[in-house]
Tab-separated table of N, CA and C in Angstrom:
chain	number	residue	atom	x	y	z
A	1	MET	N	-14.224	-123.021	140.046
A	1	MET	CA	-14.524	-122.181	141.194
A	1	MET	C	-13.442	-121.112	141.304
A	2	THR	N	-13.862	-119.887	141.393
A	2	THR	CA	-12.906	-118.790	141.516
A	2	THR	C	-12.501	-118.598	142.970
A	3	ALA	N	-11.445	-117.855	143.150
A	3	ALA	CA	-10.974	-117.595	144.512
A	3	ALA	C	-12.024	-116.820	145.304
A	4	ALA	N	-12.697	-115.893	144.645
A	4	ALA	CA	-13.717	-115.094	145.334
A	4	ALA	C	-14.885	-115.962	145.786
A	5	SER	N	-15.326	-116.884	144.931
A	5	SER	CA	-16.443	-117.744	145.322
A	5	SER	C	-16.028	-118.724	146.417
A	6	LEU	N	-14.770	-119.163	146.382
A	6	LEU	CA	-14.269	-120.028	147.447
A	6	LEU	C	-14.270	-119.280	148.776
A	7	LEU	N	-13.801	-118.033	148.763
A	7	LEU	CA	-13.788	-117.239	149.982
A	7	LEU	C	-15.205	-116.968	150.488
A	8	GLU	N	-16.122	-116.728	149.583
A	8	GLU	CA	-17.509	-116.500	149.979
A	8	GLU	C	-18.109	-117.740	150.632
A	9	SER	N	-17.809	-118.915	150.081
A	9	SER	CA	-18.339	-120.139	150.690
A	9	SER	C	-17.697	-120.415	152.045
A	10	LEU	N	-16.410	-120.111	152.180
A	10	LEU	CA	-15.743	-120.284	153.473
A	10	LEU	C	-16.279	-119.312	154.509
A	11	ALA	N	-16.706	-118.131	154.092
A	11	ALA	CA	-17.240	-117.134	155.016
A	11	ALA	C	-18.559	-117.593	155.627
A	12	GLN	N	-19.216	-118.537	154.998
A	12	GLN	CA	-20.493	-119.040	155.497
A	12	GLN	C	-20.328	-120.139	156.555
A	13	VAL	N	-19.110	-120.629	156.734
A	13	VAL	CA	-18.855	-121.709	157.687
A	13	VAL	C	-18.869	-121.159	159.109
A	14	ASP	N	-19.605	-121.828	159.983
A	14	ASP	CA	-19.644	-121.439	161.391
A	14	ASP	C	-18.360	-121.915	162.064
A	15	PRO	N	-17.540	-121.002	162.607
A	15	PRO	CA	-16.272	-121.410	163.209
A	15	PRO	C	-16.417	-122.012	164.602
A	16	GLY	N	-17.592	-121.950	165.194
A	16	GLY	CA	-17.789	-122.450	166.556
A	16	GLY	C	-17.350	-123.888	166.765
A	17	PRO	N	-17.822	-124.824	165.930
A	17	PRO	CA	-17.391	-126.215	166.122
A	17	PRO	C	-15.887	-126.403	165.940
A	18	LEU	N	-15.286	-125.671	165.015
A	18	LEU	CA	-13.838	-125.786	164.823
A	18	LEU	C	-13.096	-125.275	166.051
A	19	PHE	N	-13.604	-124.204	166.634
A	19	PHE	CA	-13.000	-123.657	167.850
A	19	PHE	C	-13.065	-124.688	168.976
A	20	ALA	N	-14.225	-125.313	169.138
A	20	ALA	CA	-14.375	-126.314	170.197
A	20	ALA	C	-13.480	-127.522	169.938
A	21	LEU	N	-13.384	-127.949	168.688
A	21	LEU	CA	-12.539	-129.100	168.366
A	21	LEU	C	-11.052	-128.808	168.576
A	22	SER	N	-10.665	-127.546	168.464
A	22	SER	CA	-9.247	-127.208	168.635
A	22	SER	C	-8.788	-127.407	170.072
A	23	LEU	N	-9.714	-127.535	170.987
A	23	LEU	CA	-9.355	-127.762	172.386
A	23	LEU	C	-8.639	-129.102	172.569
A	24	PHE	N	-9.063	-130.116	171.840
A	24	PHE	CA	-8.490	-131.454	172.021
A	24	PHE	C	-7.015	-131.536	171.629
A	25	PRO	N	-6.595	-131.007	170.471
A	25	PRO	CA	-5.152	-131.033	170.185
A	25	PRO	C	-4.339	-130.221	171.191
A	26	TYR	N	-4.907	-129.122	171.683
A	26	TYR	CA	-4.169	-128.303	172.649
A	26	TYR	C	-4.012	-129.045	173.973
A	27	LEU	N	-5.068	-129.728	174.406
A	27	LEU	CA	-4.967	-130.533	175.624
A	27	LEU	C	-3.963	-131.671	175.440
A	28	ALA	N	-3.927	-132.267	174.252
A	28	ALA	CA	-2.936	-133.316	173.971
A	28	ALA	C	-1.523	-132.736	174.034
A	29	PHE	N	-1.342	-131.548	173.466
A	29	PHE	CA	-0.041	-130.885	173.541
A	29	PHE	C	0.378	-130.680	174.990
A	30	LEU	N	-0.538	-130.163	175.814
A	30	LEU	CA	-0.212	-129.940	177.223
A	30	LEU	C	0.152	-131.243	177.923
A	31	TRP	N	-0.590	-132.293	177.640
A	31	TRP	CA	-0.338	-133.578	178.288
A	31	TRP	C	1.041	-134.120	177.904
A	32	PHE	N	1.342	-134.097	176.599
A	32	PHE	CA	2.642	-134.608	176.152
A	32	PHE	C	3.788	-133.715	176.632
A	33	ALA	N	3.572	-132.413	176.643
A	33	ALA	CA	4.623	-131.507	177.113
A	33	ALA	C	4.900	-131.748	178.592
A	34	TRP	N	3.846	-131.956	179.369
A	34	TRP	CA	4.011	-132.204	180.805
A	34	TRP	C	4.742	-133.529	181.044
A	35	ARG	N	4.319	-134.559	180.327
A	35	ARG	CA	4.919	-135.883	180.518
A	35	ARG	C	6.353	-135.971	180.006
A	36	SER	N	6.691	-135.151	179.014
A	36	SER	CA	8.038	-135.240	178.444
A	36	SER	C	9.104	-134.808	179.441
A	37	GLY	N	8.747	-133.895	180.337
A	37	GLY	CA	9.720	-133.393	181.297
A	37	GLY	C	10.747	-132.465	180.677
A	38	ARG	N	10.564	-132.088	179.414
A	38	ARG	CA	11.546	-131.255	178.720
A	38	ARG	C	11.104	-129.795	178.618
A	39	VAL	N	9.858	-129.515	178.986
A	39	VAL	CA	9.354	-128.145	178.927
A	39	VAL	C	9.430	-127.564	180.331
A	40	PRO	N	10.043	-126.399	180.479
A	40	PRO	CA	10.155	-125.798	181.816
A	40	PRO	C	8.782	-125.617	182.477
A	41	ARG	N	8.748	-125.830	183.776
A	41	ARG	CA	7.485	-125.767	184.525
A	41	ARG	C	6.774	-124.421	184.365
A	42	LEU	N	7.516	-123.329	184.420
A	42	LEU	CA	6.892	-122.013	184.284
A	42	LEU	C	6.278	-121.846	182.888
A	43	ALA	N	6.940	-122.365	181.870
A	43	ALA	CA	6.390	-122.304	180.516
A	43	ALA	C	5.124	-123.153	180.423
A	44	LEU	N	5.114	-124.314	181.064
A	44	LEU	CA	3.909	-125.150	181.066
A	44	LEU	C	2.741	-124.430	181.743
A	45	ILE	N	3.035	-123.738	182.818
A	45	ILE	CA	1.984	-122.962	183.490
A	45	ILE	C	1.459	-121.886	182.542
A	46	GLY	N	2.351	-121.249	181.811
A	46	GLY	CA	1.940	-120.248	180.835
A	46	GLY	C	1.064	-120.838	179.744
A	47	PHE	N	1.457	-122.014	179.233
A	47	PHE	CA	0.643	-122.680	178.215
A	47	PHE	C	-0.730	-123.044	178.776
A	48	ALA	N	-0.754	-123.519	180.013
A	48	ALA	CA	-2.039	-123.863	180.639
A	48	ALA	C	-2.886	-122.618	180.879
A	49	MET	N	-2.238	-121.502	181.184
A	49	MET	CA	-2.991	-120.262	181.402
A	49	MET	C	-3.667	-119.771	180.125
A	50	THR	N	-3.204	-120.243	178.983
A	50	THR	CA	-3.873	-119.901	177.735
A	50	THR	C	-5.313	-120.396	177.766
A	51	LEU	N	-5.541	-121.531	178.417
A	51	LEU	CA	-6.915	-122.034	178.566
A	51	LEU	C	-7.737	-121.099	179.446
A	52	LEU	N	-7.105	-120.529	180.459
A	52	LEU	CA	-7.787	-119.544	181.295
A	52	LEU	C	-8.141	-118.313	180.462
A	53	PHE	N	-7.221	-117.890	179.617
A	53	PHE	CA	-7.496	-116.766	178.716
A	53	PHE	C	-8.714	-117.060	177.843
A	54	VAL	N	-8.795	-118.269	177.305
A	54	VAL	CA	-9.932	-118.636	176.457
A	54	VAL	C	-11.232	-118.567	177.255
A	55	ALA	N	-11.221	-119.109	178.465
A	55	ALA	CA	-12.429	-119.094	179.298
A	55	ALA	C	-12.843	-117.654	179.639
A	56	ILE	N	-11.877	-116.824	179.987
A	56	ILE	CA	-12.181	-115.433	180.327
A	56	ILE	C	-12.684	-114.681	179.098
A	57	THR	N	-12.109	-114.971	177.945
A	57	THR	CA	-12.546	-114.321	176.714
A	57	THR	C	-13.983	-114.692	176.376
A	58	ILE	N	-14.329	-115.951	176.562
A	58	ILE	CA	-15.708	-116.377	176.312
A	58	ILE	C	-16.657	-115.649	177.260
A	59	GLY	N	-16.299	-115.593	178.531
A	59	GLY	CA	-17.132	-114.875	179.504
A	59	GLY	C	-17.247	-113.398	179.180
A	60	ALA	N	-16.139	-112.783	178.789
A	60	ALA	CA	-16.162	-111.360	178.444
A	60	ALA	C	-17.005	-111.117	177.199
A	61	ALA	N	-16.952	-112.038	176.249
A	61	ALA	CA	-17.766	-111.897	175.034
A	61	ALA	C	-19.254	-111.980	175.369
A	62	LEU	N	-19.587	-112.891	176.267
A	62	LEU	CA	-20.983	-113.009	176.686
A	62	LEU	C	-21.443	-111.748	177.415
A	63	LEU	N	-20.586	-111.211	178.267
A	63	LEU	CA	-20.916	-109.965	178.971
A	63	LEU	C	-21.077	-108.798	178.001
A	64	ALA	N	-20.184	-108.706	177.033
A	64	ALA	CA	-20.266	-107.613	176.059
A	64	ALA	C	-21.579	-107.675	175.294
A	65	GLU	N	-21.981	-108.886	174.936
A	65	GLU	CA	-23.241	-109.050	174.203
A	65	GLU	C	-24.435	-108.727	175.099
A	66	HIS	N	-24.398	-109.221	176.335
A	66	HIS	CA	-25.529	-109.044	177.251
A	66	HIS	C	-25.659	-107.602	177.747
A	67	LEU	N	-24.542	-107.017	178.175
A	67	LEU	CA	-24.597	-105.686	178.772
A	67	LEU	C	-24.672	-104.556	177.742
A	68	TYR	N	-23.959	-104.734	176.624
A	68	TYR	CA	-23.835	-103.639	175.669
A	68	TYR	C	-24.438	-103.942	174.300
A	69	GLY	N	-24.820	-105.191	174.066
A	69	GLY	CA	-25.352	-105.563	172.766
A	69	GLY	C	-24.321	-105.449	171.654
A	70	ARG	N	-23.056	-105.625	172.010
A	70	ARG	CA	-21.957	-105.482	171.044
A	70	ARG	C	-21.040	-106.678	171.145
A	71	GLN	N	-20.219	-106.853	170.127
A	71	GLN	CA	-19.223	-107.923	170.194
A	71	GLN	C	-18.045	-107.480	171.056
A	72	LEU	N	-17.298	-108.430	171.536
A	72	LEU	CA	-16.224	-108.155	172.490
A	72	LEU	C	-15.221	-107.141	171.955
A	73	ALA	N	-14.868	-107.224	170.696
A	73	ALA	CA	-13.873	-106.314	170.123
A	73	ALA	C	-14.314	-104.855	170.189
A	74	ASP	N	-15.610	-104.623	170.360
A	74	ASP	CA	-16.126	-103.251	170.408
A	74	ASP	C	-16.242	-102.696	171.819
A	75	VAL	N	-15.967	-103.499	172.837
A	75	VAL	CA	-16.055	-103.049	174.227
A	75	VAL	C	-14.639	-103.086	174.799
A	76	ASP	N	-13.975	-101.946	174.734
A	76	ASP	CA	-12.544	-101.893	175.034
A	76	ASP	C	-12.170	-102.406	176.413
A	77	VAL	N	-12.937	-102.044	177.433
A	77	VAL	CA	-12.556	-102.442	178.790
A	77	VAL	C	-12.613	-103.961	178.947
A	78	LEU	N	-13.611	-104.613	178.395
A	78	LEU	CA	-13.703	-106.068	178.487
A	78	LEU	C	-12.669	-106.752	177.592
A	79	HIS	N	-12.503	-106.202	176.398
A	79	HIS	CA	-11.541	-106.786	175.467
A	79	HIS	C	-10.114	-106.676	176.014
A	80	GLY	N	-9.776	-105.498	176.514
A	80	GLY	CA	-8.443	-105.303	177.085
A	80	GLY	C	-8.198	-106.170	178.303
A	81	GLY	N	-9.221	-106.309	179.143
A	81	GLY	CA	-9.085	-107.170	180.320
A	81	GLY	C	-8.851	-108.619	179.945
A	82	ALA	N	-9.569	-109.089	178.939
A	82	ALA	CA	-9.384	-110.474	178.496
A	82	ALA	C	-8.000	-110.661	177.875
A	83	GLU	N	-7.592	-109.708	177.057
A	83	GLU	CA	-6.287	-109.810	176.402
A	83	GLU	C	-5.135	-109.747	177.410
A	84	ALA	N	-5.362	-109.140	178.550
A	84	ALA	CA	-4.318	-109.088	179.578
A	84	ALA	C	-3.932	-110.497	180.029
A	85	PHE	N	-4.893	-111.411	180.036
A	85	PHE	CA	-4.576	-112.789	180.428
A	85	PHE	C	-3.746	-113.494	179.367
A	86	LEU	N	-3.946	-113.154	178.102
A	86	LEU	CA	-3.093	-113.702	177.052
A	86	LEU	C	-1.677	-113.168	177.203
A	87	THR	N	-1.555	-111.894	177.508
A	87	THR	CA	-0.238	-111.301	177.724
A	87	THR	C	0.468	-111.974	178.896
A	88	LEU	N	-0.258	-112.205	179.976
A	88	LEU	CA	0.322	-112.863	181.142
A	88	LEU	C	0.784	-114.284	180.807
A	89	SER	N	-0.034	-115.029	180.092
A	89	SER	CA	0.364	-116.401	179.746
A	89	SER	C	1.576	-116.388	178.829
A	90	ASN	N	1.623	-115.448	177.886
A	90	ASN	CA	2.790	-115.347	176.998
A	90	ASN	C	4.052	-114.991	177.776
A	91	LEU	N	3.928	-114.110	178.761
A	91	LEU	CA	5.083	-113.751	179.586
A	91	LEU	C	5.598	-114.950	180.380
A	92	LEU	N	4.684	-115.761	180.892
A	92	LEU	CA	5.114	-116.944	181.640
A	92	LEU	C	5.833	-117.944	180.739
A	93	VAL	N	5.336	-118.114	179.518
A	93	VAL	CA	6.017	-118.998	178.570
A	93	VAL	C	7.405	-118.449	178.260
A	94	LEU	N	7.490	-117.162	177.997
A	94	LEU	CA	8.774	-116.527	177.701
A	94	LEU	C	9.751	-116.677	178.862
A	95	LEU	N	9.296	-116.345	180.065
A	95	LEU	CA	10.182	-116.461	181.230
A	95	LEU	C	10.583	-117.907	181.482
A	96	GLY	N	9.643	-118.825	181.292
A	96	GLY	CA	9.954	-120.236	181.501
A	96	GLY	C	11.051	-120.724	180.580
A	97	PHE	N	10.967	-120.365	179.312
A	97	PHE	CA	11.993	-120.815	178.366
A	97	PHE	C	13.277	-120.005	178.477
A	98	SER	N	13.194	-118.750	178.859
A	98	SER	CA	14.408	-117.947	178.953
A	98	SER	C	15.266	-118.348	180.139
A	99	ARG	N	14.651	-118.929	181.152
A	99	ARG	CA	15.401	-119.352	182.345
A	99	ARG	C	15.862	-120.798	182.259
A	100	SER	N	15.447	-121.506	181.246
A	100	SER	CA	15.776	-122.936	181.162
A	100	SER	C	17.168	-123.125	180.553
A	101	GLU	N	17.710	-124.286	180.816
A	101	GLU	CA	19.007	-124.664	180.254
A	101	GLU	C	18.828	-125.024	178.773
A	102	PRO	N	19.786	-124.659	177.927
A	102	PRO	CA	19.674	-125.042	176.512
A	102	PRO	C	19.778	-126.555	176.340
A	103	ALA	N	19.067	-127.079	175.343
A	103	ALA	CA	19.128	-128.518	175.045
A	103	ALA	C	20.501	-128.862	174.499
A	104	ARG	N	20.953	-130.062	174.837
A	104	ARG	CA	22.286	-130.479	174.371
A	104	ARG	C	22.169	-131.532	173.330
């Protein structure tokens, strides 16, 4: 099997189920991070807001398809609005860790 044929076969795989399955490891990460008590609270809120970003992105993608008949990446106002939530969650993670005490 050549690299090109491998890539062609991978391109045929529907990523939807993999996307849905990725939720479980992320929820496990959040649970363990929360229980460990070692992750700053603001950073945990930022990590949790990533789930909000995912939900908003899904909604924006549905709106882009319904209203404009296009994918989300082609509708700048919806795409930018959804990405703003990713930026916000990243800022909260950054601020949470930047304000925390270094591990000893």
